[in-house]
């Protein structure tokens, strides 16, 4: 049993914190939204009045916040008066938010200077994986911190990877989500091209699944309505992984590419297509709805 401060109880953080409570850890939570805290209190967590009050003397601090600016403000504060200034080497700090690699590196280096173990630990898997405890974690930080991190992350996920030093978790996440966008668009394009020649998308999917076009979008998340009963496409592209979040992740991937002076033409094209799709009013819909954009061309 560990003592854990969990900050950020939204769509992802809420169910992740509940899994820690269910696993028997003593969890103290904080969120700016009182209703989110009340839900965790009902599940067995303690609620703190502030983030600073939540972290006092805990084994782990875990954050699941919207973006880099929230993570920077939470840990570093305005002038070094953030949460890190309240901690010492007895606490392991895990930021599970999806943020820019630069902020993750900055917070990781600041923590290292203070003798605190920090890992950027973004996740793959959406709300269902958060609730089911089946997330994949991609961690960036020191090997010693990773050994401590995996002990607690194992109660929220099933695949836990050490990607490299501080920031490497965010780089891995950016690479993965850029590839996801690209193969979702490619899968949609191939299915629509076949359908326009009169092929049944289900038959074409079976052919490509048994051939070299096989990929995750085709296998478990088919974008063509009616091909796969459980996919968001067969339910009006609801619920799922929102176009808004894909656009956010592709923006982060572009910054990762630029940070290495790397030209990523397919990633840029995917970002442009998803941004246009978002502007057309599809932000809250599942990202596999990109098929409709291709159908409208
Ligand atoms: P969300 O907006 O539902 O939740 C964020 C929570 O953080 C909110 O409850 C908000 O009140 C709280 N918050 C914001 N600033 C705070 C602060 N300073 N102190 C305390 N609480 C604060 O977002 P989400 O869907 O849970 O996503 C969280 C992170 O996980 C994001 O970085 C997102 O990109 C990433 N992610 C989301 C998904 C998904 O499918 N939703 C999947 C993978 C990764």
Tab-separated table of N, CA and C in Angstrom, residues 91-226:
chain	number	residue	atom	x	y	z
A	91	UNK	N	9.638	11.223	-2.351
A	91	UNK	CA	8.437	11.192	-3.189
A	91	UNK	C	8.814	10.984	-4.663
A	92	UNK	N	8.064	10.109	-5.343
A	92	UNK	CA	8.240	9.903	-6.787
A	92	UNK	C	7.113	10.636	-7.500
A	93	UNK	N	7.468	11.414	-8.527
A	93	UNK	CA	6.495	12.276	-9.200
A	93	UNK	C	6.259	11.773	-10.629
A	94	UNK	N	4.982	11.536	-10.955
A	94	UNK	CA	4.637	10.987	-12.268
A	94	UNK	C	3.617	11.886	-12.939
A	95	UNK	N	3.994	12.466	-14.068
A	95	UNK	CA	3.016	13.262	-14.819
A	95	UNK	C	2.519	12.429	-15.991
A	96	UNK	N	1.237	12.075	-15.942
A	96	UNK	CA	0.643	11.205	-16.975
A	96	UNK	C	-0.033	12.001	-18.087
A	97	UNK	N	-0.063	13.338	-17.969
A	97	UNK	CA	-0.692	14.184	-18.987
A	97	UNK	C	0.039	14.046	-20.320
A	98	UNK	N	-0.658	14.343	-21.414
A	98	UNK	CA	0.005	14.420	-22.723
A	98	UNK	C	0.382	15.874	-22.952
A	99	UNK	N	1.689	16.164	-22.917
A	99	UNK	CA	2.132	17.561	-23.024
A	99	UNK	C	3.356	17.649	-23.937
A	100	UNK	N	3.830	18.865	-24.168
A	100	UNK	CA	5.024	19.049	-25.000
A	100	UNK	C	6.253	18.481	-24.288
A	101	UNK	N	7.150	17.907	-25.120
A	101	UNK	CA	8.339	17.257	-24.565
A	101	UNK	C	9.231	18.267	-23.841
A	102	UNK	N	9.214	19.536	-24.308
A	102	UNK	CA	10.075	20.555	-23.699
A	102	UNK	C	9.701	20.805	-22.233
A	103	UNK	N	8.396	20.939	-21.975
A	103	UNK	CA	7.954	21.143	-20.590
A	103	UNK	C	8.301	19.924	-19.746
A	104	UNK	N	8.089	18.716	-20.310
A	104	UNK	CA	8.404	17.488	-19.560
A	104	UNK	C	9.888	17.479	-19.190
A	105	UNK	N	10.760	17.878	-20.150
A	105	UNK	CA	12.209	17.903	-19.874
A	105	UNK	C	12.525	18.941	-18.805
A	106	UNK	N	11.908	20.136	-18.930
A	106	UNK	CA	12.182	21.207	-17.958
A	106	UNK	C	11.803	20.781	-16.544
A	107	UNK	N	10.605	20.202	-16.407
A	107	UNK	CA	10.157	19.784	-15.072
A	107	UNK	C	11.047	18.634	-14.583
A	108	UNK	N	11.389	17.706	-15.476
A	108	UNK	CA	12.241	16.577	-15.110
A	108	UNK	C	13.615	17.035	-14.633
A	109	UNK	N	14.186	18.022	-15.337
A	109	UNK	CA	15.514	18.511	-14.947
A	109	UNK	C	15.457	19.287	-13.633
A	110	UNK	N	14.379	20.077	-13.467
A	110	UNK	CA	14.220	20.815	-12.204
A	110	UNK	C	14.093	19.836	-11.046
A	111	UNK	N	13.331	18.766	-11.244
A	111	UNK	CA	13.158	17.757	-10.189
A	111	UNK	C	14.503	17.097	-9.881
A	112	UNK	N	15.257	16.775	-10.932
A	112	UNK	CA	16.557	16.110	-10.743
A	112	UNK	C	17.492	16.989	-9.902
A	113	UNK	N	17.506	18.297	-10.218
A	113	UNK	CA	18.347	19.231	-9.458
A	113	UNK	C	17.982	19.244	-7.978
A	114	UNK	N	16.710	18.938	-7.691
A	114	UNK	CA	16.247	18.972	-6.303
A	114	UNK	C	16.284	17.577	-5.664
A	115	UNK	N	16.813	16.604	-6.409
A	115	UNK	CA	16.926	15.236	-5.858
A	115	UNK	C	15.616	14.481	-5.836
A	116	UNK	N	14.676	14.906	-6.683
A	116	UNK	CA	13.351	14.265	-6.705
A	116	UNK	C	13.230	13.431	-7.984
A	117	UNK	N	12.745	12.194	-7.861
A	117	UNK	CA	12.547	11.329	-9.027
A	117	UNK	C	11.276	11.723	-9.762
A	118	UNK	N	11.428	12.105	-11.049
A	118	UNK	CA	10.268	12.520	-11.859
A	118	UNK	C	10.245	11.713	-13.147
A	119	UNK	N	9.047	11.302	-13.574
A	119	UNK	CA	8.909	10.670	-14.885
A	119	UNK	C	7.739	11.272	-15.632
A	120	UNK	N	7.977	11.673	-16.902
A	120	UNK	CA	6.814	11.937	-17.750
A	120	UNK	C	6.296	10.548	-18.124
A	121	UNK	N	5.003	10.334	-17.913
A	121	UNK	CA	4.421	8.997	-18.089
A	121	UNK	C	3.108	9.068	-18.849
A	122	UNK	N	3.095	9.649	-20.071
A	122	UNK	CA	1.834	9.742	-20.809
A	122	UNK	C	1.287	8.363	-21.152
A	123	UNK	N	0.004	8.340	-21.454
A	123	UNK	CA	-0.666	7.055	-21.648
A	123	UNK	C	-1.169	6.897	-23.076
A	124	UNK	N	-1.291	5.644	-23.471
A	124	UNK	CA	-2.030	5.313	-24.684
A	124	UNK	C	-3.240	4.503	-24.235
A	125	UNK	N	-4.377	4.773	-24.875
A	125	UNK	CA	-5.633	4.156	-24.417
A	125	UNK	C	-6.521	5.276	-23.930
A	126	UNK	N	-7.793	5.194	-24.205
A	126	UNK	CA	-8.711	6.260	-23.846
A	126	UNK	C	-9.403	6.020	-22.520
A	127	UNK	N	-10.608	6.590	-22.412
A	127	UNK	CA	-11.350	6.544	-21.151
A	127	UNK	C	-11.676	5.096	-20.744
A	128	UNK	N	-11.992	4.253	-21.725
A	128	UNK	CA	-12.324	2.852	-21.405
A	128	UNK	C	-11.105	2.132	-20.828
A	129	UNK	N	-9.932	2.399	-21.384
A	129	UNK	CA	-8.707	1.762	-20.868
A	129	UNK	C	-8.359	2.322	-19.485
A	130	UNK	N	-8.653	3.615	-19.272
A	130	UNK	CA	-8.410	4.202	-17.944
A	130	UNK	C	-9.312	3.524	-16.917
A	131	UNK	N	-10.580	3.326	-17.281
A	131	UNK	CA	-11.528	2.690	-16.356
A	131	UNK	C	-11.185	1.213	-16.142
A	132	UNK	N	-10.754	0.555	-17.195
A	132	UNK	CA	-10.472	-0.883	-17.110
A	132	UNK	C	-9.084	-1.202	-16.586
A	133	UNK	N	-8.271	-0.165	-16.345
A	133	UNK	CA	-6.905	-0.400	-15.842
A	133	UNK	C	-6.009	-1.050	-16.864
A	134	UNK	N	-6.235	-0.760	-18.135
A	134	UNK	CA	-5.451	-1.408	-19.193
A	134	UNK	C	-4.629	-0.407	-20.012
A	135	UNK	N	-4.335	0.756	-19.438
A	135	UNK	CA	-3.565	1.773	-20.168
A	135	UNK	C	-2.152	1.282	-20.463
A	136	UNK	N	-1.528	1.860	-21.499
A	136	UNK	CA	-0.092	1.681	-21.712
A	136	UNK	C	0.584	2.976	-21.265
A	137	UNK	N	1.665	2.856	-20.498
A	137	UNK	CA	2.418	4.029	-20.039
A	137	UNK	C	3.771	4.078	-20.742
A	138	UNK	N	4.162	5.286	-21.185
A	138	UNK	CA	5.474	5.474	-21.830
A	138	UNK	C	6.237	6.456	-20.957
A	139	UNK	N	7.282	5.960	-20.303
A	139	UNK	CA	7.921	6.757	-19.257
A	139	UNK	C	9.262	7.331	-19.686
A	140	UNK	N	9.501	8.580	-19.252
A	140	UNK	CA	10.787	9.227	-19.494
A	140	UNK	C	11.390	9.681	-18.179
A	141	UNK	N	12.599	9.203	-17.882
A	141	UNK	CA	13.266	9.593	-16.629
A	141	UNK	C	14.361	8.594	-16.297
A	142	UNK	N	14.876	8.686	-15.060
A	142	UNK	CA	15.975	7.813	-14.631
A	142	UNK	C	15.485	6.378	-14.412
A	143	UNK	N	16.399	5.414	-14.624
A	143	UNK	CA	16.052	3.992	-14.449
A	143	UNK	C	15.571	3.692	-13.024
A	144	UNK	N	16.218	4.333	-12.058
A	144	UNK	CA	15.867	4.088	-10.651
A	144	UNK	C	14.427	4.554	-10.377
A	145	UNK	N	14.055	5.705	-10.950
A	145	UNK	CA	12.698	6.226	-10.771
A	145	UNK	C	11.696	5.317	-11.467
A	146	UNK	N	12.097	4.786	-12.626
A	146	UNK	CA	11.201	3.895	-13.374
A	146	UNK	C	10.826	2.671	-12.531
A	147	UNK	N	11.793	2.139	-11.794
A	147	UNK	CA	11.502	0.956	-10.971
A	147	UNK	C	10.433	1.284	-9.929
A	148	UNK	N	10.478	2.484	-9.365
A	148	UNK	CA	9.447	2.885	-8.389
A	148	UNK	C	8.130	3.170	-9.114
A	149	UNK	N	8.228	3.803	-10.279
A	149	UNK	CA	7.023	4.197	-11.027
A	149	UNK	C	6.190	2.981	-11.413
A	150	UNK	N	6.876	1.924	-11.880
A	150	UNK	CA	6.114	0.783	-12.403
A	150	UNK	C	5.283	0.107	-11.310
A	151	UNK	N	5.720	0.231	-10.045
A	151	UNK	CA	4.984	-0.401	-8.945
A	151	UNK	C	3.566	0.164	-8.836
A	152	UNK	N	3.445	1.468	-9.061
A	152	UNK	CA	2.124	2.102	-8.920
A	152	UNK	C	1.391	2.144	-10.264
A	153	UNK	N	2.132	2.313	-11.350
A	153	UNK	CA	1.487	2.368	-12.671
A	153	UNK	C	0.832	1.027	-13.000
A	154	UNK	N	1.367	-0.063	-12.447
A	154	UNK	CA	0.816	-1.398	-12.716
A	154	UNK	C	-0.632	-1.523	-12.227
A	155	UNK	N	-1.040	-0.654	-11.297
A	155	UNK	CA	-2.430	-0.700	-10.825
A	155	UNK	C	-3.367	0.140	-11.700
A	156	UNK	N	-2.810	0.763	-12.755
A	156	UNK	CA	-3.654	1.557	-13.665
A	156	UNK	C	-3.478	1.125	-15.120
A	157	UNK	N	-2.524	0.253	-15.372
A	157	UNK	CA	-2.264	-0.125	-16.764
A	157	UNK	C	-1.643	-1.489	-16.873
A	158	UNK	N	-1.484	-1.937	-18.112
A	158	UNK	CA	-0.900	-3.283	-18.252
A	158	UNK	C	0.414	-3.297	-19.023
A	159	UNK	N	0.708	-2.277	-19.801
A	159	UNK	CA	2.002	-2.214	-20.488
A	159	UNK	C	2.733	-0.955	-20.042
A	160	UNK	N	3.918	-1.136	-19.453
A	160	UNK	CA	4.656	0.003	-18.904
A	160	UNK	C	6.058	-0.008	-19.499
A	161	UNK	N	6.378	1.033	-20.267
A	161	UNK	CA	7.648	1.077	-20.992
A	161	UNK	C	8.535	2.187	-20.459
A	162	UNK	N	9.832	1.898	-20.394
A	162	UNK	CA	10.808	2.951	-20.105
A	162	UNK	C	11.370	3.411	-21.445
A	163	UNK	N	10.925	4.595	-21.903
A	163	UNK	CA	11.297	5.063	-23.248
A	163	UNK	C	12.689	5.678	-23.283
A	164	UNK	N	13.180	6.204	-22.144
A	164	UNK	CA	14.482	6.873	-22.119
A	164	UNK	C	14.489	7.959	-21.055
A	165	UNK	N	15.350	8.991	-21.203
A	165	UNK	CA	15.451	10.046	-20.180
A	165	UNK	C	14.245	10.990	-20.184
A	166	UNK	N	14.271	11.995	-19.304
A	166	UNK	CA	13.155	12.945	-19.171
A	166	UNK	C	12.717	13.472	-20.535
A	167	UNK	N	11.422	13.443	-20.795
A	167	UNK	CA	10.870	13.913	-22.069
A	167	UNK	C	10.654	12.783	-23.063
A	168	UNK	N	11.351	11.640	-22.867
A	168	UNK	CA	11.277	10.547	-23.846
A	168	UNK	C	9.880	9.915	-23.899
A	169	UNK	N	9.163	9.942	-22.769
A	169	UNK	CA	7.801	9.405	-22.770
A	169	UNK	C	6.920	10.224	-23.704
A	170	UNK	N	7.070	11.559	-23.631
A	170	UNK	CA	6.255	12.431	-24.494
A	170	UNK	C	6.645	12.287	-25.959
A	171	UNK	N	7.937	12.072	-26.224
A	171	UNK	CA	8.376	11.866	-27.608
A	171	UNK	C	7.752	10.563	-28.139
A	172	UNK	N	7.786	9.504	-27.327
A	172	UNK	CA	7.211	8.218	-27.751
A	172	UNK	C	5.716	8.365	-28.033
A	173	UNK	N	5.036	9.095	-27.156
A	173	UNK	CA	3.586	9.317	-27.335
A	173	UNK	C	3.319	10.088	-28.637
A	174	UNK	N	4.129	11.117	-28.900
A	174	UNK	CA	3.972	11.911	-30.126
A	174	UNK	C	4.190	11.058	-31.365
A	175	UNK	N	5.220	10.198	-31.326
A	175	UNK	CA	5.487	9.311	-32.473
A	175	UNK	C	4.302	8.378	-32.690
A	176	UNK	N	3.801	7.790	-31.608
A	176	UNK	CA	2.699	6.830	-31.742
A	176	UNK	C	1.444	7.492	-32.294
A	177	UNK	N	1.083	8.656	-31.747
A	177	UNK	CA	-0.181	9.250	-32.180
A	177	UNK	C	-0.106	9.838	-33.586
A	178	UNK	N	1.100	10.261	-33.989
A	178	UNK	CA	1.258	10.689	-35.379
A	178	UNK	C	1.038	9.495	-36.311
A	179	UNK	N	1.618	8.353	-35.959
A	179	UNK	CA	1.445	7.151	-36.783
A	179	UNK	C	-0.019	6.703	-36.791
A	180	UNK	N	-0.672	6.815	-35.637
A	180	UNK	CA	-2.093	6.445	-35.558
A	180	UNK	C	-2.922	7.297	-36.523
A	181	UNK	N	-2.673	8.610	-36.522
A	181	UNK	CA	-3.413	9.508	-37.426
A	181	UNK	C	-3.178	9.118	-38.876
A	182	UNK	N	-1.908	8.826	-39.189
A	182	UNK	CA	-1.552	8.508	-40.576
A	182	UNK	C	-2.226	7.207	-41.016
A	183	UNK	N	-2.198	6.161	-40.152
A	183	UNK	CA	-2.799	4.903	-40.646
A	183	UNK	C	-4.326	4.923	-40.579
A	184	UNK	N	-4.897	5.811	-39.730
A	184	UNK	CA	-6.356	5.943	-39.779
A	184	UNK	C	-6.775	6.614	-41.092
A	185	UNK	N	-6.034	7.652	-41.491
A	185	UNK	CA	-6.363	8.328	-42.759
A	185	UNK	C	-6.127	7.366	-43.925
A	186	UNK	N	-5.021	6.647	-43.910
A	186	UNK	CA	-4.715	5.699	-44.990
A	186	UNK	C	-5.746	4.596	-45.088
A	187	UNK	N	-6.185	4.101	-43.949
A	187	UNK	CA	-7.193	3.040	-43.928
A	187	UNK	C	-8.520	3.557	-44.491
A	188	UNK	N	-8.900	4.762	-44.078
A	188	UNK	CA	-10.147	5.364	-44.566
A	188	UNK	C	-10.087	5.567	-46.081
A	189	UNK	N	-8.931	6.036	-46.544
A	189	UNK	CA	-8.762	6.320	-47.972
A	189	UNK	C	-8.867	5.030	-48.797
A	190	UNK	N	-8.223	3.976	-48.312
A	190	UNK	CA	-8.252	2.700	-49.042
A	190	UNK	C	-9.669	2.125	-49.075
A	191	UNK	N	-10.369	2.196	-47.944
A	191	UNK	CA	-11.734	1.641	-47.895
A	191	UNK	C	-12.674	2.429	-48.813
A	192	UNK	N	-12.540	3.756	-48.813
A	192	UNK	CA	-13.416	4.579	-49.641
A	192	UNK	C	-13.119	4.365	-51.129
A	193	UNK	N	-11.844	4.214	-51.453
A	193	UNK	CA	-11.476	3.978	-52.851
A	193	UNK	C	-12.094	2.674	-53.345
A	194	UNK	N	-12.011	1.630	-52.515
A	194	UNK	CA	-12.604	0.344	-52.895
A	194	UNK	C	-14.119	0.438	-52.998
A	195	UNK	N	-14.728	1.158	-52.031
A	195	UNK	CA	-16.194	1.271	-52.017
A	195	UNK	C	-16.690	1.988	-53.275
A	196	UNK	N	-15.920	2.956	-53.744
A	196	UNK	CA	-16.342	3.693	-54.957
A	196	UNK	C	-16.283	2.822	-56.210
A	197	UNK	N	-15.565	1.706	-56.085
A	197	UNK	CA	-15.554	0.736	-57.185
A	197	UNK	C	-16.518	-0.404	-56.912
A	198	UNK	N	-17.397	-0.214	-55.925
A	198	UNK	CA	-18.444	-1.189	-55.650
A	198	UNK	C	-18.055	-2.318	-54.714
A	199	UNK	N	-16.845	-2.272	-54.136
A	199	UNK	CA	-16.467	-3.334	-53.204
A	199	UNK	C	-17.193	-3.147	-51.874
A	200	UNK	N	-17.535	-4.237	-51.241
A	200	UNK	CA	-18.129	-4.213	-49.906
A	200	UNK	C	-16.998	-3.890	-48.913
A	201	UNK	N	-17.124	-2.800	-48.122
A	201	UNK	CA	-16.045	-2.421	-47.199
A	201	UNK	C	-15.673	-3.531	-46.217
A	202	UNK	N	-16.672	-4.378	-45.877
A	202	UNK	CA	-16.380	-5.496	-44.947
A	202	UNK	C	-15.475	-6.525	-45.643
A	203	UNK	N	-15.812	-6.856	-46.893
A	203	UNK	CA	-15.002	-7.825	-47.654
A	203	UNK	C	-13.598	-7.259	-47.895
A	204	UNK	N	-13.551	-5.972	-48.274
A	204	UNK	CA	-12.247	-5.334	-48.516
A	204	UNK	C	-11.417	-5.309	-47.229
A	205	UNK	N	-12.090	-5.041	-46.093
A	205	UNK	CA	-11.373	-5.042	-44.806
A	205	UNK	C	-10.793	-6.419	-44.533
A	206	UNK	N	-11.608	-7.483	-44.769
A	206	UNK	CA	-11.110	-8.852	-44.534
A	206	UNK	C	-9.896	-9.148	-45.419
A	207	UNK	N	-9.961	-8.689	-46.675
A	207	UNK	CA	-8.838	-8.929	-47.607
A	207	UNK	C	-7.577	-8.232	-47.091
A	208	UNK	N	-7.721	-6.959	-46.701
A	208	UNK	CA	-6.525	-6.199	-46.275
A	208	UNK	C	-6.011	-6.690	-44.915
A	209	UNK	N	-6.938	-7.214	-44.090
A	209	UNK	CA	-6.501	-7.759	-42.788
A	209	UNK	C	-5.651	-9.010	-42.965
A	210	UNK	N	-5.908	-9.727	-44.050
A	210	UNK	CA	-5.122	-10.939	-44.326
A	210	UNK	C	-3.948	-10.622	-45.244
A	211	UNK	N	-3.728	-9.334	-45.529
A	211	UNK	CA	-2.675	-8.935	-46.469
A	211	UNK	C	-1.755	-7.914	-45.793
A	212	UNK	N	-0.869	-7.329	-46.569
A	212	UNK	CA	0.162	-6.462	-45.980
A	212	UNK	C	-0.358	-5.090	-45.566
A	213	UNK	N	-1.628	-4.773	-45.834
A	213	UNK	CA	-2.202	-3.498	-45.394
A	213	UNK	C	-2.709	-3.552	-43.959
A	214	UNK	N	-2.609	-4.707	-43.325
A	214	UNK	CA	-3.128	-4.877	-41.962
A	214	UNK	C	-2.550	-3.818	-41.013
A	215	UNK	N	-3.387	-3.220	-40.226
A	215	UNK	CA	-2.934	-2.256	-39.204
A	215	UNK	C	-4.014	-2.119	-38.137
A	216	UNK	N	-3.684	-1.420	-37.050
A	216	UNK	CA	-4.570	-1.325	-35.874
A	216	UNK	C	-5.916	-0.694	-36.241
A	217	UNK	N	-5.923	0.371	-37.052
A	217	UNK	CA	-7.190	1.034	-37.402
A	217	UNK	C	-8.133	0.058	-38.093
A	218	UNK	N	-7.557	-0.777	-38.952
A	218	UNK	CA	-8.355	-1.755	-39.695
A	218	UNK	C	-8.797	-2.904	-38.790
A	219	UNK	N	-7.920	-3.262	-37.875
A	219	UNK	CA	-8.130	-4.468	-37.076
A	219	UNK	C	-9.117	-4.274	-35.929
A	220	UNK	N	-9.000	-3.155	-35.211
A	220	UNK	CA	-9.864	-2.989	-34.031
A	220	UNK	C	-10.703	-1.712	-34.044
A	221	UNK	N	-10.581	-0.867	-35.078
A	221	UNK	CA	-11.218	0.454	-35.006
A	221	UNK	C	-11.694	0.874	-36.395
A	222	UNK	N	-12.286	-0.084	-37.120
A	222	UNK	CA	-12.598	0.159	-38.536
A	222	UNK	C	-13.431	1.439	-38.727
A	223	UNK	N	-12.976	2.384	-39.568
A	223	UNK	CA	-13.657	3.674	-39.708
A	223	UNK	C	-14.920	3.628	-40.563
A	224	UNK	N	-15.172	2.485	-41.222
A	224	UNK	CA	-16.342	2.417	-42.114
A	224	UNK	C	-17.570	1.946	-41.327
A	225	UNK	N	-18.662	2.738	-41.295
A	225	UNK	CA	-19.844	2.342	-40.523
A	225	UNK	C	-20.341	0.955	-40.933
A	226	UNK	N	-20.687	0.153	-39.939
A	226	UNK	CA	-21.295	-1.145	-40.212
A	226	UNK	C	-20.321	-2.299	-40.366
